[in-house]
Structure formats: C-alpha cells, structure tokens
Tab-separated table of C-alpha atoms in Angstrom:
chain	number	residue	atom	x	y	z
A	1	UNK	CA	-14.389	20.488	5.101
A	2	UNK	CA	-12.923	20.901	1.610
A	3	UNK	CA	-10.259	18.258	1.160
A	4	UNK	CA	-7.667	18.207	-1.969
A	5	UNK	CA	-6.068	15.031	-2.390
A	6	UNK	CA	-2.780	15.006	-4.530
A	7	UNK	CA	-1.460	12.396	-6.649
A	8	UNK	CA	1.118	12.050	-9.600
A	9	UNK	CA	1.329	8.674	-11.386
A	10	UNK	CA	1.082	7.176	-14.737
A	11	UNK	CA	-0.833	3.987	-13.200
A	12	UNK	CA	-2.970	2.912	-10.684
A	13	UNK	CA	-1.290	1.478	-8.322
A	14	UNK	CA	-1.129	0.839	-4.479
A	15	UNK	CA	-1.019	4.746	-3.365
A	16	UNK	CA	-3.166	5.745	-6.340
A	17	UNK	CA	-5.682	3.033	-4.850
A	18	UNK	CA	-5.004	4.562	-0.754
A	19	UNK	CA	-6.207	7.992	-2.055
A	20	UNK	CA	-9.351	6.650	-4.104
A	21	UNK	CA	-10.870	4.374	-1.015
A	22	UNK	CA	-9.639	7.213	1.275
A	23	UNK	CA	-11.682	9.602	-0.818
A	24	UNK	CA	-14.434	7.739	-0.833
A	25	UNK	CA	-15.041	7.179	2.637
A	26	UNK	CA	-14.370	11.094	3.236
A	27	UNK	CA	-16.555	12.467	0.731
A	28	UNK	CA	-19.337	11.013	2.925
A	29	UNK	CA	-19.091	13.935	5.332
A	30	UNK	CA	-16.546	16.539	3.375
A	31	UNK	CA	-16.038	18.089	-0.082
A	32	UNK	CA	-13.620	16.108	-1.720
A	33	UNK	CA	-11.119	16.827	-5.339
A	34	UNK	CA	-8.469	14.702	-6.318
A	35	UNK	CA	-5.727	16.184	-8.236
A	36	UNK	CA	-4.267	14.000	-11.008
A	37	UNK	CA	-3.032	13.072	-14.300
A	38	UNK	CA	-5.064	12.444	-17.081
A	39	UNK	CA	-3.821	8.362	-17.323
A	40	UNK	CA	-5.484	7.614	-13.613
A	41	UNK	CA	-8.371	9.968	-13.399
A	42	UNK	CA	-11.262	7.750	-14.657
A	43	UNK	CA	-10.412	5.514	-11.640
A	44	UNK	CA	-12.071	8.271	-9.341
A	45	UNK	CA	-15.718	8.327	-9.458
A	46	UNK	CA	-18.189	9.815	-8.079
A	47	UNK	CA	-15.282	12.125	-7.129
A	48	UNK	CA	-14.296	15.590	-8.167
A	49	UNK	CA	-11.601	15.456	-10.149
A	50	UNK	CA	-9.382	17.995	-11.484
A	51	UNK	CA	-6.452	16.694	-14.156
A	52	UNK	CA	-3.227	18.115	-14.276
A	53	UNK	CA	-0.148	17.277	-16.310
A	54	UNK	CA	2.533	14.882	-14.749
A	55	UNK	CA	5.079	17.625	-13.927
A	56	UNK	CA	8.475	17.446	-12.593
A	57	UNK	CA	9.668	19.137	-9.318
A	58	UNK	CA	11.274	22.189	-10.711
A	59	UNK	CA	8.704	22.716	-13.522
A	60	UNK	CA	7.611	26.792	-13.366
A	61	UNK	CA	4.696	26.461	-15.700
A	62	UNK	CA	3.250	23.169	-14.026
A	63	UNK	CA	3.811	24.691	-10.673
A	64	UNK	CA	1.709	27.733	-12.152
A	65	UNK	CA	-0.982	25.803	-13.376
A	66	UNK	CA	-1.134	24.132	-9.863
A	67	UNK	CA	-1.344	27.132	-7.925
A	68	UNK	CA	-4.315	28.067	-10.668
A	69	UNK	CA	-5.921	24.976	-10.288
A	70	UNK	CA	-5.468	25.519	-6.047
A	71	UNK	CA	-6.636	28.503	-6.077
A	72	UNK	CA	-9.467	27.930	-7.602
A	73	UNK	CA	-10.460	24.616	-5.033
A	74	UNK	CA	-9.732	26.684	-2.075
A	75	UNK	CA	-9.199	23.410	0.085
A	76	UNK	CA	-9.066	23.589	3.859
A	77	UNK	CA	-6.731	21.087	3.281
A	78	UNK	CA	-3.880	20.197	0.559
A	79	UNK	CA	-3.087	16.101	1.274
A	80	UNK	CA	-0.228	15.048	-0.934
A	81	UNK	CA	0.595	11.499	-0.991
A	82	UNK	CA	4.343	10.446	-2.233
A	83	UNK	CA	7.790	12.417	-2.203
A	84	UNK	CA	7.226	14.562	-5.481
A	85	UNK	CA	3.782	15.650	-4.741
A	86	UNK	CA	5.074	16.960	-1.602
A	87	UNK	CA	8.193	18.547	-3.259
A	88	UNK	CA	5.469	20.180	-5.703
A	89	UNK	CA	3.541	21.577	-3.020
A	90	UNK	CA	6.333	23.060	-0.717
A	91	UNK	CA	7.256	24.883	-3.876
A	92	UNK	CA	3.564	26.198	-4.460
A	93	UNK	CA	3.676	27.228	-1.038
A	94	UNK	CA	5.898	29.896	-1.428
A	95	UNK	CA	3.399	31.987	-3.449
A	96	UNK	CA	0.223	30.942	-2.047
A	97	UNK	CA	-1.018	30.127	1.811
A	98	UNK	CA	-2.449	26.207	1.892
A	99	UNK	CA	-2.864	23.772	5.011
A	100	UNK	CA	-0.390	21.095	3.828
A	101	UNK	CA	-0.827	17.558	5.314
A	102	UNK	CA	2.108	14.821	3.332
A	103	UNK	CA	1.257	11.396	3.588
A	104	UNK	CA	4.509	8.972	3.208
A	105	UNK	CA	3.869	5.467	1.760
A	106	UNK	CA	7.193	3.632	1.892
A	107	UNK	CA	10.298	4.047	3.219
A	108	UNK	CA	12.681	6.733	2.047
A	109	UNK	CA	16.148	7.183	1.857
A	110	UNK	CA	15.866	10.656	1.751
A	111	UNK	CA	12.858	12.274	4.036
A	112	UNK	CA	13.757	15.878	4.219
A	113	UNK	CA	11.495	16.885	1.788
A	114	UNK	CA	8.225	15.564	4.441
A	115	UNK	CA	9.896	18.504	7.032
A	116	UNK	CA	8.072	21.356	5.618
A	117	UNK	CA	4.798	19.877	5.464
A	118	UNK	CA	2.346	20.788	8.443
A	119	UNK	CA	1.592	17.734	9.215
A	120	UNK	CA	2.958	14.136	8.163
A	121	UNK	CA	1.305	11.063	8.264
A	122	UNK	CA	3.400	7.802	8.451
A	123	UNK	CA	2.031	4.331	6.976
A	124	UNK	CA	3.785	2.064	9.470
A	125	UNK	CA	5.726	2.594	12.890
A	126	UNK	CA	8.651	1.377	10.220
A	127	UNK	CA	8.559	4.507	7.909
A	128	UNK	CA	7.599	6.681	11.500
A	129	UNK	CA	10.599	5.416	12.645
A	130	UNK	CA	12.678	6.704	9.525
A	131	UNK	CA	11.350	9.971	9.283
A	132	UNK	CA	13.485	13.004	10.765
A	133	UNK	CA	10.419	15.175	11.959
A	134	UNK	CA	6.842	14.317	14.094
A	135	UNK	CA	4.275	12.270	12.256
A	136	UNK	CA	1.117	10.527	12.933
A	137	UNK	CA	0.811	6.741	12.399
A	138	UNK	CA	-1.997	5.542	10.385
A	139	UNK	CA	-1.414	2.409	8.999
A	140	UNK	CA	-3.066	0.905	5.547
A	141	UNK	CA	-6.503	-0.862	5.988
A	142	UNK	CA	-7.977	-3.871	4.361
A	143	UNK	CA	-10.160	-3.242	1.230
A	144	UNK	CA	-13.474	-2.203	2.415
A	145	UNK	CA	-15.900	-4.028	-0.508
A	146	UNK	CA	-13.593	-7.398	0.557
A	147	UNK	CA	-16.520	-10.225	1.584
A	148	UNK	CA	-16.975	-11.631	5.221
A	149	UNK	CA	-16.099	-14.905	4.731
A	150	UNK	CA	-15.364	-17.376	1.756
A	151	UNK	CA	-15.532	-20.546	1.306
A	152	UNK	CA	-11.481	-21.881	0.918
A	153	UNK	CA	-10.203	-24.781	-0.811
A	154	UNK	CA	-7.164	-24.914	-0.144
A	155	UNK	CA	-5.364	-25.535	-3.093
A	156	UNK	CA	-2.185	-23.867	-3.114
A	157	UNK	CA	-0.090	-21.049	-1.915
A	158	UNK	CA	0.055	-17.522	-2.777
A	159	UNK	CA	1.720	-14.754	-3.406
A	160	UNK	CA	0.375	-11.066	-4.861
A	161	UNK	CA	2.733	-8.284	-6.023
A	162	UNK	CA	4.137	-6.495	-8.813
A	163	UNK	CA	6.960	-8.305	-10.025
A	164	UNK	CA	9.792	-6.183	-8.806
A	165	UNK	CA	12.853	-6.740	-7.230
A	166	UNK	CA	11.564	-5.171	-3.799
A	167	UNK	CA	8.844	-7.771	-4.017
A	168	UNK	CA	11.781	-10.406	-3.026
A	169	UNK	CA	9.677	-13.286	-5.623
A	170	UNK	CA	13.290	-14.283	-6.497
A	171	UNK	CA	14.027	-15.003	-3.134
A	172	UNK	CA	10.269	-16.584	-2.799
A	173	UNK	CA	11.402	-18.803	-6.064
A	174	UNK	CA	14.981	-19.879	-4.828
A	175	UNK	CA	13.365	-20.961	-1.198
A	176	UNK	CA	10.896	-23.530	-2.964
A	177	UNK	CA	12.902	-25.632	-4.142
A	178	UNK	CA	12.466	-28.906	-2.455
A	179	UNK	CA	8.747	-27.573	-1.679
A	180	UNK	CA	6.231	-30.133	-2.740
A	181	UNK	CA	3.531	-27.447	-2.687
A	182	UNK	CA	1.856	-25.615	-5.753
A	183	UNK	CA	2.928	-21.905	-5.646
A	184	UNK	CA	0.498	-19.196	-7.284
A	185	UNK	CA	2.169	-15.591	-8.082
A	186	UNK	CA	-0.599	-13.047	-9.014
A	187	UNK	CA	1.113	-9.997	-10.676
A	188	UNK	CA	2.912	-7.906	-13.353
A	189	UNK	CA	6.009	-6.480	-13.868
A	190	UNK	CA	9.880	-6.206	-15.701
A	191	UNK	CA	10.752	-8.977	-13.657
A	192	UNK	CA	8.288	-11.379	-15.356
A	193	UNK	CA	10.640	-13.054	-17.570
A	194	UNK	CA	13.547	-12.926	-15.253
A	195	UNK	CA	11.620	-14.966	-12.575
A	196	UNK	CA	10.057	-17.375	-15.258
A	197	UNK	CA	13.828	-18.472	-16.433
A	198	UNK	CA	14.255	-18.970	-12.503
A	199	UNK	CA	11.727	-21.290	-12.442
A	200	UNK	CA	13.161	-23.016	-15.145
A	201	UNK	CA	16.758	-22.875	-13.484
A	202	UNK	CA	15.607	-24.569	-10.751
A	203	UNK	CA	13.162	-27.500	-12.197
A	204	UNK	CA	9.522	-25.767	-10.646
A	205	UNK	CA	7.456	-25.865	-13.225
A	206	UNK	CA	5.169	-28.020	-11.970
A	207	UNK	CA	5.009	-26.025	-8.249
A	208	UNK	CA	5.196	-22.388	-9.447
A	209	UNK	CA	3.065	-20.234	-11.984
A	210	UNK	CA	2.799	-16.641	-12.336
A	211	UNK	CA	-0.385	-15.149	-13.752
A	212	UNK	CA	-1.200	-11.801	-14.778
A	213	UNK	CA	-2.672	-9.341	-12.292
A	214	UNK	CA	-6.664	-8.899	-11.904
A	215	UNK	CA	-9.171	-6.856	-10.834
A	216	UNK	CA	-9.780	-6.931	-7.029
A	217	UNK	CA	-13.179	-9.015	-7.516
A	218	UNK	CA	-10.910	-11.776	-9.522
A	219	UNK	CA	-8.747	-11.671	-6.629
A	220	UNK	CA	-10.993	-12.841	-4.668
A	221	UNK	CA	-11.299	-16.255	-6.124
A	222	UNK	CA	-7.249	-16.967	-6.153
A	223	UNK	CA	-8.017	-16.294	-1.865
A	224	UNK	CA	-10.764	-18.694	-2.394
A	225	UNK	CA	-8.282	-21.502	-2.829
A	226	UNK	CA	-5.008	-20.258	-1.088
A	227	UNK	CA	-4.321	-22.385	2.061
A	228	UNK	CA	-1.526	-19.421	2.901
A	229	UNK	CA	-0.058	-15.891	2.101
A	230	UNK	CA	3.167	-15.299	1.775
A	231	UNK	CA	4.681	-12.266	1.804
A	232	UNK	CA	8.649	-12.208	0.594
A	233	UNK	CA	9.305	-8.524	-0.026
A	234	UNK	CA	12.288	-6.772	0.748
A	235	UNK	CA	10.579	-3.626	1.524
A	236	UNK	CA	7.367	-2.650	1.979
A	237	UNK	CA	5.015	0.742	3.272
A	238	UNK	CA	2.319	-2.348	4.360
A	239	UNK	CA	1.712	-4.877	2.840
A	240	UNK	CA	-1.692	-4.762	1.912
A	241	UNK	CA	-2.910	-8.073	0.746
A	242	UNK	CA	-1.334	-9.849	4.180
A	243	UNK	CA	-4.203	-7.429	5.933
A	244	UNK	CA	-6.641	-8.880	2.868
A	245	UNK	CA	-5.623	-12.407	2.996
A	246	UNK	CA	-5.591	-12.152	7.548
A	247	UNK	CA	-9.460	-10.615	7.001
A	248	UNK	CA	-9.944	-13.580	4.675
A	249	UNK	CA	-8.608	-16.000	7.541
A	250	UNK	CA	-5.688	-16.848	5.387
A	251	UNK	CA	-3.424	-17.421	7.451
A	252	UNK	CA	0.182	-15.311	6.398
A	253	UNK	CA	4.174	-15.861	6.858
A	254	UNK	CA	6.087	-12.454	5.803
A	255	UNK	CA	9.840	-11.317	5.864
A	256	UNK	CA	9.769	-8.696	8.676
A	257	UNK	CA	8.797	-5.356	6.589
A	258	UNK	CA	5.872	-2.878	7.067
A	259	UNK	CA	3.824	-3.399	9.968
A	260	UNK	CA	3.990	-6.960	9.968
A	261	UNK	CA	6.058	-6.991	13.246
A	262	UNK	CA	3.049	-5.457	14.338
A	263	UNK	CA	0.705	-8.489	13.489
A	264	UNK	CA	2.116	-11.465	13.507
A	265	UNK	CA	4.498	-13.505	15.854
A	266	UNK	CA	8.626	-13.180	15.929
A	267	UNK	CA	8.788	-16.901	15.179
A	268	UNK	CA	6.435	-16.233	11.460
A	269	UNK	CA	8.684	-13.510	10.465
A	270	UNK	CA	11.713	-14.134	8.691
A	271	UNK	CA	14.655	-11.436	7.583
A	272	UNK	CA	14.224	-9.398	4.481
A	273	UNK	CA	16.800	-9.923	1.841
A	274	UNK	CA	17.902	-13.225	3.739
A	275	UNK	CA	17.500	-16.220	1.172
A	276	UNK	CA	18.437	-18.471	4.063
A	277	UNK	CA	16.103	-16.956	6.785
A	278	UNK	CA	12.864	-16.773	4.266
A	279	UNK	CA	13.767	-20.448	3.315
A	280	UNK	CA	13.765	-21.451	6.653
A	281	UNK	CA	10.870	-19.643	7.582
A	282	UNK	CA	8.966	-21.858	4.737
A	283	UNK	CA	10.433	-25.226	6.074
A	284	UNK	CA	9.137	-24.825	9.434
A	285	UNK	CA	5.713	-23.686	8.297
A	286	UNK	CA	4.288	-24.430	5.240
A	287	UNK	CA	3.327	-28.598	6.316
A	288	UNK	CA	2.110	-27.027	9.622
A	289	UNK	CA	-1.340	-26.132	10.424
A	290	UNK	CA	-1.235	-22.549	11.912
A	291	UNK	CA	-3.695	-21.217	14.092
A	292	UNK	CA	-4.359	-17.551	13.522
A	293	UNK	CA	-7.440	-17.079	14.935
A	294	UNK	CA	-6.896	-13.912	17.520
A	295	UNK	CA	-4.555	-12.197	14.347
A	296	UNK	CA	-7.639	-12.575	12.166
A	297	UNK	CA	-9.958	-10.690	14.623
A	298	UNK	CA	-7.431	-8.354	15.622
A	299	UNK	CA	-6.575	-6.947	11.885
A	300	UNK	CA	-10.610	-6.960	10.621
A	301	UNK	CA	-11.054	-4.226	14.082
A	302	UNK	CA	-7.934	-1.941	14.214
A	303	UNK	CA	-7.281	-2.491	10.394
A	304	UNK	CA	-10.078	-1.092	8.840
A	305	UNK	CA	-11.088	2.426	6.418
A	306	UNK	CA	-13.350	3.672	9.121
A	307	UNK	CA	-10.775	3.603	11.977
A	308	UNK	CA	-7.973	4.917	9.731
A	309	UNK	CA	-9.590	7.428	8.059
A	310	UNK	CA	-10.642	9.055	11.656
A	311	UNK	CA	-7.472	9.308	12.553
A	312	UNK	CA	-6.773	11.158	9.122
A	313	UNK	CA	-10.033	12.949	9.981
A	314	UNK	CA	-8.154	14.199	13.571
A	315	UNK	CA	-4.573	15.064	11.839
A	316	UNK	CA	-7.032	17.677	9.571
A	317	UNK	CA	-8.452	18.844	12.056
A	318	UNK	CA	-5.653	19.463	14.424
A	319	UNK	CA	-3.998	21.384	11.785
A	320	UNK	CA	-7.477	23.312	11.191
A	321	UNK	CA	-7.364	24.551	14.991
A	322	UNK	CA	-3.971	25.846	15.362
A	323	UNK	CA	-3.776	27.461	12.053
C-alpha cells in the first residue's frame, strides 16, 4: 500500500512527532511519503519525503502544486493530520480522485471541515465525542524507543509541556503553594516569563524550576528521578507523556482531559480549569504513596504503536474495499 501522510507546521511538535513514529512503523510493510514543509522535513528519515510550501487554505497556486506533487505519489491513501491539511485536501479533491483518511488531534470548536473526509480518525473518545460525523478511535501510544524499566530516584515532581496557557502550568503554579515538594517543569514556550514572575509572586523559588525542553533521550533522565506526573492542562488530544511516565511506572494525577478518564481512577482526576479542584487533587495525593500497578500494565498493552497503528492499518483498508 502507498500511504501519503500530510502535515503543515513550522515545528516539530506533538502531531508532527504522531506522523513520524506512525510512519515509521508503516513503512515496514507499505510505501510510505510524508508531505511537508521545508522547516520539519529533516526530522523524517529513512522516509520519503516530499517538501511543499506552508500554504494557506484558499491558496490556488499551493493547492496546484499539491495536486502536482499528488499526482505524481499516486497514494492509495491521502492521511492528513490537523484541520488545515484537511481543508487543503477537500479542496484538491475537487479536481483530482484521492482516498482521503483525516486524522483529528485535539479538540475543535469547529469540526465541519473532518465531514468530507472518507474516513476520520479520532485521538480520544473526548474529541470522538465532539465530532459531528462517524470516526474511528485510535488513541496516542507511548514512545516506542522508551526503555523497560529505570531505575527512579525519586527526587521531585514533574511536569512536561509547552508552556501555554492550555497547558494549565499557571494553575499547576498557584496550587503549590503550601507544597513542600520540589516541582520540575520541562518545556518551552511565550508563557515562560509569565509563569517565572508567578513563581516569584508566590515565594516558590525554592520548590519550582522550569527548564528548557530536551530531546526525548534527555527526557528520560528527568523520569529517572520523578516520584510523580502531573498533568494540569486545560485541554488536551492525549496527553502523551502521562502514557510515557504510566510505562515508566510513574505513577500520574491529571485534570480530567484526553483519555485520561480512560486510565486512571475518578478520585485522581481533578476538573480542568478548576484552580480549586487541581489544588485539591494535589493535597490529597502528593504525601500519599499510590499504587498503580494494574494502570501501568494496562497502558504498556493497549497503549502501544503496534496496536494503534493496526487499527490505522484497518481504517485504510476499509476505505480500500468499498471504494
């Protein structure tokens, strides 16, 4: 099978990083091409990879150069991934015939633009829920090179994001105060100075320190030494690094976004956007020992690349055999 995978962005991000490990694990068995800008392209290799420019929905001449670049592919299957890629390739659709499958990451305000596509694929029963036409669920995976085990020691707690307001690490700040825990946030962002003079505001200097976002292997040693994951975002399409740190046998506390309803208990959930319901959440848990043994086994089997990119495998094909 000839797969096209199609994403716009100017950085490498969480989708951007979905359609690379995605691509990987296809190109085993099928021909794969991604279809990107110039600014992300050297993250895909040992991939096909065909570079386009960054184009806007109604843009004539980049739609033209799409259908150019298309046409010469000839995919069994388009897979766009995000709201404008899909936009792009309804429009291309009206001058050439494709097999269009639309992934959708996060959740969207507006989803029409997901009903044209052939087939959609949802990232949690969240964004399934939100969508106003049929979808498959396949939820995000942990990263596949992640180890086995590590050794943990314990030393503080974390938190991994870009530094966003959707990431809720305001809300994280405001609920530690009165925590006599260290706090580690791992990330980048506009809201870097913002949430440093919070930390000031409130007197946590000695409990809370952001450092700059690393490489997935440097990663690795900040969940070396996190006793727990916390996840304080206000929205979410996963999150990813709960299934990391869970795999890890970290155990996680989350505001209730993504599929985390799916994995952990009501009572280690709190409400997102709730300042007083994430704080509360903290008190009760973060001097307690949790026990997350059965969540740990449960995300490394039915979170993984291999079973989610079968059921990717199936949507293709379903679309392949009634078309």
């Amino acid at each position: 099978m000839k797969i096209a995978h199609y994403v716009l962005s100017s950085t490498f991000a969480g989708i951007e990083q979905h359609v690379q490990e995605l691509a990987d694990i296809q190109g085993r068995d099928n021909e794969i091409v991604v279809i990107c800008n110039q600014s992300i392209s050297h993250h895909y290799t040992n991939i096909e990879v065909k570079v386009v420019e960054n184009i806007s929905r109604r843009s004539i001449f980049g739609i033209l150069s799409l259908i150019l670049v298309l046409r010469n592919i000839r995919p069994d299957i388009v897979h766009s991934h995000g709201s404008k890629t899909t936009s792009i390739i309804n429009s291309v659709r009206r001058f050439i015939k494709l097999r269009h499958v639309a992934s959708v990451h996060g959740i969207k305000s507006k989803t029409k633009v997901y009903n044209k596509a052939h087939r959609v694929i949802a990232g949690s029963q969240k964004i399934q829920d939100s969508l106003k036409t049929d979808s498959s669920l396949v939820e995000n995976w942990w990263h596949p090179s992640l180890p086995e085990n590590i050794n943990n020691t314990a030393e503080y707690v974390l938190a991994i994001g870009r530094l966003e307001p959707v990431k809720g690490f305001d809300l994280l700040i405001e609920s530690w105060v009165n925590v006599n825990k260290k706090l580690l946030i791992v990330g980048d962002g506009p809201e870097h100075s913002k949430l440093n003079s919070l930390i000031d505001k409130h007197g946590l200097g000695d409990f809370i320190t952001i450092t700059p976002s690393v490489s997935k292997e440097g990663l690795i040693e900040y969940y070396q030494k996190a006793s727990l994951l916390i996840v304080s975002s206000r929205r979410e399409g996963g999150p990813r690094v709960a299934l990391e740190a869970l795999y890890l046998h970290i155990p996680v506390i989350s505001t209730n976004v993504g599929h985390m309803s799916q994995i952990l208990p009501q009572e280690l959930l709190a409400e997102p956007d709730n300042l007083e319901s994430l704080k509360s959440l903290i008190d009760n848990w973060i001097d307690r020992s949790m026990s997350q043994e059965s969540i740990f086994e449960y995300v490394a089997q039915e979170y993984s690349i291999d079973k989610a990119s079968k059921k990717v495998l199936s949507v293709y094909e379903d679309l392949l055999s009634k078309s």
